[in-house]
Amino acid sequence: MDRDATDILISGGGVAGLATAIAFGAAGFDVIVVDPAAPVTDATQDGADLRTTAFLQPAQAFLARAGLWDALSPDDTPLAVMRIVDAARDPAVTRDFVASDISDAPFGWNLPNWLLRRVMVDRIADMANVTLRTGTGFAGMVARLDCALVRLTDGGQIAAKLVIGADGRNSAVRQANGIEVTVKRYGQKAITFAVTHPAPHDGISTEVHRAGGPFTLVPLPDHEGLPCSSVVWMDTGPHIATLAALSDADFAAAANARSAGVNGQLTLVGKRSVWPIVSQIADRITAPRTALVAEAAHVVPPIGAQGLNMSLADMACLLDLAVASPQTLGEPAMLSAYAKARHGDMRLRVTGIDVLNRTSMAASPLVHDLRALGVRALHDAAPVRQRLMKLGLGAS
């Protein structure tokens, strides 16, 4: 049987897999990406990912290194302030975490996920050493001393020095290597949508907390001349199902009641999408000739813009190790260094976000009081506030 050969085989053609392919390709490695489905690159297509991603400073630097940022930056929205509103109390407790306290740059930049896919697919089309194969996926692998032999679902085979699993929370690569995961379920879902509003967002991303989960507004570019934001509304699964079934008019009324008046009257724009909320961490992030990144390794609730930014930190670490010693690509020493550098940080952040989410879900007035006191304490002591913001950006 004919067999293709490459430096790196990536399973998964989502944002994480495409970004990984481009970064390694820009560094001079030969890369093949496989995914059973073609990326959806138009917001109006069925299956379009209508969520947005806030790229924090280290993630933006990674995308710039990969040669992607110039194409993305015309559509980004800077995030200058992270605002926390605890609306479970009367009066509400509001605190602003301002990027200028610790940096000359914004905390990050917000971009639609469907647009990320479009820019990344276009970039791959211009790269001679990166190939995107859709319509086929990872079926299995055998790791040898010098390479991994990967079987594809269309019957093809690829020999790769390194296999990267970027194929999501149900990763086929992870399962093929017998790696278990620890999953925490919250009985939560998130509904995502976009809104326009009369008040400018001024680059402020706002998390409004009551019970059930946060209601988060993230700045977007203007829509038809009006200020616009992306919203992630987390709550119990049954409540989100009820919301998803409402008419646009009734849903808009419910969103305005939940928003605590942030940015004024909210007007629904476009479609709504529903996503399950879980927390998940892989027991290991490496196997022979294999590394896991992104949601194949860790899944967190959408709080604090940590999810994809953690994923890009995985990729940056793996890329640095590969560039420093390309002759050891996929070998045990490289994979051990990756696991040592990333797995502890993954566990720490997954645990921290789990605590934040459980606190946000709580209906107890006592928990609300403690949460409000915590927000005040973390914000009002300047050294603590600045350290917290640096940790949120990924600083150690």
Short mmCIF file of C-alpha atoms in Angstrom, two decimals:
data_model
loop_
_atom_site.label_atom_id
_atom_site.label_comp_id
_atom_site.label_asym_id
_atom_site.label_seq_id
_atom_site.Cartn_x
_atom_site.Cartn_y
_atom_site.Cartn_z
CA MET A 1 0.00 0.00 0.00
CA ASP A 2 1.23 3.49 -0.85
CA ARG A 3 2.05 5.54 2.22
CA ASP A 4 2.56 9.30 2.52
CA ALA A 5 5.21 10.66 4.85
CA THR A 6 5.33 13.93 6.76
CA ASP A 7 6.96 15.50 9.79
CA ILE A 8 3.66 16.09 11.60
CA LEU A 9 0.17 14.63 11.26
CA ILE A 10 -2.55 16.69 12.97
CA SER A 11 -5.95 15.17 13.67
CA GLY A 12 -8.55 17.94 13.81
CA GLY A 13 -9.39 20.79 11.46
CA GLY A 14 -10.92 23.17 13.98
CA VAL A 15 -9.36 26.47 15.03
CA ALA A 16 -6.82 24.69 17.24
CA GLY A 17 -5.74 22.17 14.62
CA LEU A 18 -5.51 24.74 11.83
CA ALA A 19 -3.52 27.16 13.99
CA THR A 20 -1.13 24.38 14.99
CA ALA A 21 -0.61 23.37 11.36
CA ILE A 22 0.11 26.92 10.25
CA ALA A 23 2.52 27.59 13.11
CA PHE A 24 4.54 24.44 12.46
CA GLY A 25 4.40 25.03 8.73
CA ALA A 26 5.69 28.58 9.16
CA ALA A 27 8.58 27.11 11.15
CA GLY A 28 9.54 24.91 8.19
CA PHE A 29 7.97 21.56 9.10
CA ASP A 30 5.92 19.47 6.67
CA VAL A 31 2.39 19.12 8.02
CA ILE A 32 -0.75 17.20 7.06
CA VAL A 33 -4.08 18.02 8.76
CA VAL A 34 -6.98 15.58 8.51
CA ASP A 35 -10.63 16.07 9.46
CA PRO A 36 -13.78 14.27 8.31
CA ALA A 37 -15.58 17.61 7.86
CA ALA A 38 -14.49 20.67 5.94
CA PRO A 39 -14.17 23.86 8.03
CA VAL A 40 -17.24 26.10 7.82
CA THR A 41 -15.93 29.53 6.84
CA ASP A 42 -19.14 31.53 6.35
CA ALA A 43 -21.36 32.75 9.19
CA THR A 44 -24.50 32.05 7.13
CA GLN A 45 -23.70 28.38 6.44
CA ASP A 46 -25.26 25.53 8.39
CA GLY A 47 -22.87 24.39 11.10
CA ALA A 48 -21.10 27.73 11.37
CA ASP A 49 -19.47 28.32 14.76
CA LEU A 50 -21.06 31.62 15.78
CA ARG A 51 -19.06 31.91 19.00
CA THR A 52 -16.19 34.34 19.35
CA THR A 53 -12.73 33.97 20.87
CA ALA A 54 -10.84 36.57 22.86
CA PHE A 55 -7.15 36.17 22.08
CA LEU A 56 -5.11 37.31 25.05
CA GLN A 57 -1.68 38.88 24.58
CA PRO A 58 0.39 35.65 24.47
CA ALA A 59 -2.08 34.07 22.04
CA GLN A 60 -1.92 37.12 19.77
CA ALA A 61 1.87 36.86 19.76
CA PHE A 62 1.62 33.20 18.73
CA LEU A 63 -0.73 34.04 15.84
CA ALA A 64 1.59 36.84 14.74
CA ARG A 65 4.52 34.39 14.78
CA ALA A 66 2.50 32.07 12.55
CA GLY A 67 1.89 34.88 10.05
CA LEU A 68 -1.85 35.06 10.75
CA TRP A 69 -2.35 38.26 12.65
CA ASP A 70 -2.07 40.74 9.77
CA ALA A 71 -5.04 39.04 8.09
CA LEU A 72 -7.06 38.90 11.33
CA SER A 73 -6.36 42.30 12.84
CA PRO A 74 -8.68 44.36 10.56
CA ASP A 75 -11.64 42.52 12.14
CA ASP A 76 -10.51 42.38 15.77
CA THR A 77 -12.05 44.27 18.68
CA PRO A 78 -9.61 45.23 21.47
CA LEU A 79 -10.54 44.29 25.03
CA ALA A 80 -9.29 47.07 27.28
CA VAL A 81 -11.31 46.34 30.43
CA MET A 82 -12.65 43.19 32.08
CA ARG A 83 -15.70 44.20 34.15
CA ILE A 84 -17.23 41.95 36.82
CA VAL A 85 -20.80 42.73 37.88
CA ASP A 86 -22.31 40.75 40.76
CA ALA A 87 -25.99 41.47 40.17
CA ALA A 88 -27.22 39.02 42.81
CA ARG A 89 -26.89 41.81 45.37
CA ASP A 90 -28.72 45.12 45.62
CA PRO A 91 -26.97 47.34 44.84
CA ALA A 92 -24.84 45.34 42.41
CA VAL A 93 -21.10 45.11 43.02
CA THR A 94 -19.07 46.24 39.99
CA ARG A 95 -15.31 46.19 39.60
CA ASP A 96 -13.17 46.94 36.53
CA PHE A 97 -9.88 45.22 35.77
CA VAL A 98 -8.06 47.59 33.41
CA ALA A 99 -5.34 46.42 31.02
CA SER A 100 -3.37 49.68 31.37
CA ASP A 101 -2.61 48.68 34.99
CA ILE A 102 -0.16 46.08 33.70
CA SER A 103 0.46 46.73 30.00
CA ASP A 104 0.47 49.24 27.16
CA ALA A 105 -1.63 46.79 25.12
CA PRO A 106 -5.21 45.57 25.62
CA PHE A 107 -5.84 42.32 27.50
CA GLY A 108 -6.75 40.77 24.17
CA TRP A 109 -8.64 41.01 20.91
CA ASN A 110 -12.02 39.41 20.11
CA LEU A 111 -12.70 37.64 16.80
CA PRO A 112 -15.55 35.48 15.39
CA ASN A 113 -14.67 31.77 15.19
CA TRP A 114 -16.04 31.32 11.66
CA LEU A 115 -13.75 34.14 10.48
CA LEU A 116 -10.75 32.50 12.13
CA ARG A 117 -11.42 29.36 10.12
CA ARG A 118 -11.70 31.31 6.86
CA VAL A 119 -8.42 33.16 7.37
CA MET A 120 -6.64 29.97 8.43
CA VAL A 121 -7.90 27.94 5.47
CA ASP A 122 -6.76 30.72 3.11
CA ARG A 123 -3.32 30.78 4.78
CA ILE A 124 -2.90 27.00 4.42
CA ALA A 125 -3.78 27.24 0.73
CA ASP A 126 -0.72 29.48 0.30
CA MET A 127 1.66 27.15 2.18
CA ALA A 128 3.47 24.54 0.07
CA ASN A 129 4.44 22.46 3.10
CA VAL A 130 1.00 22.28 4.76
CA THR A 131 -1.85 20.13 3.43
CA LEU A 132 -5.44 20.13 4.67
CA ARG A 133 -7.29 16.90 3.88
CA THR A 134 -11.01 16.94 4.58
CA GLY A 135 -13.35 14.01 4.15
CA THR A 136 -11.01 11.69 6.01
CA GLY A 137 -9.98 11.41 9.63
CA PHE A 138 -7.78 9.60 12.11
CA ALA A 139 -8.65 5.89 12.46
CA GLY A 140 -5.72 4.49 14.42
CA MET A 141 -1.96 4.40 14.75
CA VAL A 142 1.04 2.26 15.54
CA ALA A 143 4.00 4.01 17.14
CA ARG A 144 7.48 2.86 16.06
CA LEU A 145 10.90 4.05 17.16
CA ASP A 146 11.36 6.35 14.16
CA CYS A 147 7.77 7.34 13.32
CA ALA A 148 4.06 6.67 13.83
CA LEU A 149 2.06 4.85 11.17
CA VAL A 150 -1.37 6.47 11.06
CA ARG A 151 -4.40 4.84 9.48
CA LEU A 152 -7.05 7.14 8.03
CA THR A 153 -10.77 6.52 7.75
CA ASP A 154 -10.55 6.48 3.95
CA GLY A 155 -8.04 3.61 4.07
CA GLY A 156 -4.95 5.74 3.52
CA GLN A 157 -1.80 5.65 5.64
CA ILE A 158 0.63 8.37 6.71
CA ALA A 159 4.01 7.98 8.37
CA ALA A 160 4.67 10.91 10.74
CA LYS A 161 7.41 11.72 13.21
CA LEU A 162 4.85 13.38 15.49
CA VAL A 163 1.09 12.94 15.74
CA ILE A 164 -0.79 15.86 17.32
CA GLY A 165 -4.28 15.26 18.65
CA ALA A 166 -6.23 18.50 18.20
CA ASP A 167 -9.49 16.67 17.63
CA GLY A 168 -11.62 17.89 20.49
CA ARG A 169 -13.01 16.62 23.77
CA ASN A 170 -13.82 13.18 22.25
CA SER A 171 -10.36 12.92 20.67
CA ALA A 172 -9.82 9.81 18.55
CA VAL A 173 -6.06 10.21 18.99
CA ARG A 174 -6.41 10.23 22.77
CA GLN A 175 -8.66 7.19 22.74
CA ALA A 176 -6.37 5.28 20.38
CA ASN A 177 -3.54 5.76 22.88
CA GLY A 178 -5.63 4.56 25.82
CA ILE A 179 -5.50 7.90 27.66
CA GLU A 180 -8.31 8.39 30.17
CA VAL A 181 -9.92 11.70 31.12
CA THR A 182 -11.44 13.14 34.27
CA VAL A 183 -14.75 14.84 33.48
CA LYS A 184 -16.85 17.12 35.68
CA ARG A 185 -20.40 17.84 34.58
CA TYR A 186 -22.35 20.83 35.84
CA GLY A 187 -25.80 20.25 34.40
CA GLN A 188 -25.13 23.48 32.47
CA LYS A 189 -25.31 24.63 28.90
CA ALA A 190 -24.43 27.90 27.22
CA ILE A 191 -26.44 29.78 24.62
CA THR A 192 -24.40 32.12 22.42
CA PHE A 193 -25.68 34.97 20.28
CA ALA A 194 -24.87 38.51 19.19
CA VAL A 195 -26.65 41.72 20.14
CA THR A 196 -26.60 45.38 19.24
CA HIS A 197 -27.09 48.04 21.89
CA PRO A 198 -27.31 51.85 22.07
CA ALA A 199 -24.45 52.34 24.52
CA PRO A 200 -20.91 51.88 23.18
CA HIS A 201 -19.04 48.99 24.76
CA ASP A 202 -15.79 51.04 24.89
CA GLY A 203 -13.73 47.86 24.69
CA ILE A 204 -15.21 46.53 27.94
CA SER A 205 -15.91 42.82 28.32
CA THR A 206 -18.53 42.35 31.06
CA GLU A 207 -19.40 39.27 33.12
CA VAL A 208 -22.76 39.62 34.91
CA HIS A 209 -23.15 37.11 37.74
CA ARG A 210 -26.35 35.98 39.44
CA ALA A 211 -27.18 32.28 39.81
CA GLY A 212 -26.87 29.51 37.23
CA GLY A 213 -23.77 30.92 35.54
CA PRO A 214 -22.39 34.17 34.09
CA PHE A 215 -23.93 36.30 31.35
CA THR A 216 -20.92 37.61 29.44
CA LEU A 217 -20.86 40.39 26.83
CA VAL A 218 -17.72 40.58 24.70
CA PRO A 219 -17.13 43.54 22.33
CA LEU A 220 -17.48 43.10 18.57
CA PRO A 221 -17.17 45.56 15.67
CA ASP A 222 -20.25 47.70 14.99
CA HIS A 223 -23.15 46.01 13.19
CA GLU A 224 -25.08 48.19 10.74
CA GLY A 225 -23.84 51.31 12.50
CA LEU A 226 -24.70 50.16 16.02
CA PRO A 227 -22.39 48.96 18.82
CA CYS A 228 -22.35 45.17 18.93
CA SER A 229 -21.36 42.45 21.39
CA SER A 230 -21.16 38.68 21.48
CA VAL A 231 -22.98 37.08 24.42
CA VAL A 232 -22.34 33.79 26.22
CA TRP A 233 -25.18 33.01 28.64
CA MET A 234 -24.58 30.02 30.92
CA ASP A 235 -27.31 28.41 33.02
CA THR A 236 -28.82 25.04 33.87
CA GLY A 237 -29.49 22.73 30.96
CA PRO A 238 -33.31 22.86 31.29
CA HIS A 239 -33.33 26.67 31.52
CA ILE A 240 -31.11 27.04 28.43
CA ALA A 241 -33.38 24.60 26.56
CA THR A 242 -36.36 26.77 27.47
CA LEU A 243 -34.54 29.91 26.31
CA ALA A 244 -33.51 28.30 23.02
CA ALA A 245 -37.14 27.49 22.26
CA LEU A 246 -38.40 31.07 22.76
CA SER A 247 -39.34 33.38 19.91
CA ASP A 248 -36.81 36.08 19.10
CA ALA A 249 -38.95 38.70 20.83
CA ASP A 250 -39.38 36.65 24.01
CA PHE A 251 -35.73 35.64 24.03
CA ALA A 252 -34.62 39.27 23.68
CA ALA A 253 -36.85 40.19 26.63
CA ALA A 254 -35.29 37.41 28.74
CA ALA A 255 -31.77 38.50 27.76
CA ASN A 256 -32.49 42.09 28.73
CA ALA A 257 -33.87 40.99 32.08
CA ARG A 258 -30.71 38.95 32.72
CA SER A 259 -28.18 41.55 31.52
CA ALA A 260 -28.67 43.97 34.44
CA GLY A 261 -28.90 46.80 31.91
CA VAL A 262 -25.33 46.44 30.69
CA ASN A 263 -24.91 48.51 27.51
CA GLY A 264 -28.62 49.44 27.48
CA GLN A 265 -31.41 47.73 25.55
CA LEU A 266 -30.11 44.61 23.80
CA THR A 267 -31.38 43.71 20.31
CA LEU A 268 -30.80 40.17 19.04
CA VAL A 269 -28.71 39.82 15.86
CA GLY A 270 -28.53 36.55 13.92
CA LYS A 271 -28.88 33.00 15.16
CA ARG A 272 -28.52 31.39 18.59
CA SER A 273 -26.31 28.36 19.30
CA VAL A 274 -26.35 26.02 22.31
CA TRP A 275 -23.25 24.30 23.73
CA PRO A 276 -22.77 21.85 26.64
CA ILE A 277 -20.57 22.95 29.55
CA VAL A 278 -18.11 20.48 31.07
CA SER A 279 -14.69 20.51 32.66
CA GLN A 280 -12.25 17.86 31.47
CA ILE A 281 -8.56 17.03 31.84
CA ALA A 282 -6.61 14.19 30.24
CA ASP A 283 -4.68 11.93 32.62
CA ARG A 284 -1.69 12.23 30.28
CA ILE A 285 -0.99 14.55 27.38
CA THR A 286 1.61 12.41 25.63
CA ALA A 287 2.04 8.88 24.32
CA PRO A 288 4.70 7.39 22.03
CA ARG A 289 5.08 9.74 19.05
CA THR A 290 1.94 11.60 20.21
CA ALA A 291 1.06 14.92 21.85
CA LEU A 292 -2.40 16.17 22.82
CA VAL A 293 -3.30 19.85 22.59
CA ALA A 294 -6.39 22.00 23.13
CA GLU A 295 -9.67 20.24 23.97
CA ALA A 296 -8.11 16.82 23.39
CA ALA A 297 -6.11 17.64 26.54
CA HIS A 298 -8.34 20.02 28.50
CA VAL A 299 -11.84 21.52 28.41
CA VAL A 300 -12.99 24.40 30.61
CA PRO A 301 -16.20 26.44 30.93
CA PRO A 302 -16.06 29.74 28.97
CA ILE A 303 -14.93 31.94 31.85
CA GLY A 304 -12.05 34.41 31.70
CA ALA A 305 -11.22 33.68 28.04
CA GLN A 306 -9.04 30.75 29.12
CA GLY A 307 -10.08 27.93 26.77
CA LEU A 308 -8.43 28.59 23.40
CA ASN A 309 -5.74 30.70 25.04
CA MET A 310 -4.68 27.63 27.06
CA SER A 311 -4.73 25.72 23.77
CA LEU A 312 -2.43 28.19 22.04
CA ALA A 313 -0.07 27.98 25.02
CA ASP A 314 0.08 24.20 24.39
CA MET A 315 0.95 24.80 20.75
CA ALA A 316 3.55 27.47 21.51
CA CYS A 317 5.30 25.16 23.99
CA LEU A 318 5.31 22.24 21.55
CA LEU A 319 6.53 24.47 18.72
CA ASP A 320 9.36 25.91 20.82
CA LEU A 321 10.56 22.40 21.67
CA ALA A 322 10.40 21.33 18.02
CA VAL A 323 12.26 24.38 16.73
CA ALA A 324 14.95 24.07 19.42
CA SER A 325 15.71 20.47 18.43
CA PRO A 326 14.04 19.47 15.14
CA GLN A 327 16.04 16.25 14.95
CA THR A 328 14.24 14.99 18.09
CA LEU A 329 10.73 15.72 16.79
CA GLY A 330 8.32 13.27 18.42
CA GLU A 331 10.99 11.51 20.43
CA PRO A 332 10.57 10.68 24.16
CA ALA A 333 12.74 13.53 25.46
CA MET A 334 10.75 16.15 23.55
CA LEU A 335 7.40 14.72 24.62
CA SER A 336 8.53 14.46 28.25
CA ALA A 337 9.57 18.12 28.19
CA TYR A 338 6.17 19.07 26.77
CA ALA A 339 4.30 17.14 29.46
CA LYS A 340 6.46 18.65 32.21
CA ALA A 341 5.95 22.19 30.90
CA ARG A 342 2.21 22.07 30.27
CA HIS A 343 0.32 19.42 32.24
CA GLY A 344 0.70 21.09 35.65
CA ASP A 345 -0.50 24.44 34.31
CA MET A 346 -3.45 22.74 32.62
CA ARG A 347 -4.48 21.10 35.89
CA LEU A 348 -4.13 24.35 37.82
CA ARG A 349 -6.28 26.33 35.39
CA VAL A 350 -8.92 23.63 34.96
CA THR A 351 -9.26 23.44 38.76
CA GLY A 352 -9.39 27.22 39.17
CA ILE A 353 -12.05 27.69 36.51
CA ASP A 354 -14.05 24.82 37.98
CA VAL A 355 -14.14 26.67 41.32
CA LEU A 356 -15.13 29.95 39.64
CA ASN A 357 -17.92 28.27 37.71
CA ARG A 358 -19.36 26.49 40.74
CA THR A 359 -19.32 29.78 42.63
CA SER A 360 -21.08 31.51 39.76
CA MET A 361 -23.74 28.78 39.59
CA ALA A 362 -24.60 28.90 43.28
CA ALA A 363 -28.02 30.17 44.32
CA SER A 364 -27.20 30.55 48.02
CA PRO A 365 -27.33 34.16 49.33
CA LEU A 366 -24.32 33.34 51.53
CA VAL A 367 -22.29 32.32 48.49
CA HIS A 368 -23.40 35.51 46.73
CA ASP A 369 -22.15 37.56 49.69
CA LEU A 370 -18.82 35.73 49.74
CA ARG A 371 -18.48 36.14 45.96
CA ALA A 372 -19.07 39.88 46.19
CA LEU A 373 -16.54 40.18 49.01
CA GLY A 374 -14.06 38.18 46.95
CA VAL A 375 -14.47 40.43 43.92
CA ARG A 376 -13.87 43.49 46.11
CA ALA A 377 -10.83 41.95 47.78
CA LEU A 378 -9.21 40.81 44.53
CA HIS A 379 -9.78 44.18 42.88
CA ASP A 380 -9.18 46.71 45.61
CA ALA A 381 -5.67 45.59 46.64
CA ALA A 382 -3.56 46.82 43.72
CA PRO A 383 -0.72 44.24 43.98
CA VAL A 384 -3.26 41.39 44.18
CA ARG A 385 -5.27 42.81 41.28
CA GLN A 386 -2.20 43.20 39.08
CA ARG A 387 -0.93 39.71 39.89
CA LEU A 388 -4.35 38.23 39.13
CA MET A 389 -4.49 39.98 35.75
CA LYS A 390 -1.01 38.73 34.83
CA LEU A 391 -2.00 35.18 35.76
CA GLY A 392 -5.10 35.52 33.61
CA LEU A 393 -2.90 36.45 30.65
CA GLY A 394 -0.84 33.30 31.20
CA ALA A 395 2.10 34.63 33.21
CA SER A 396 3.61 32.19 35.68
#
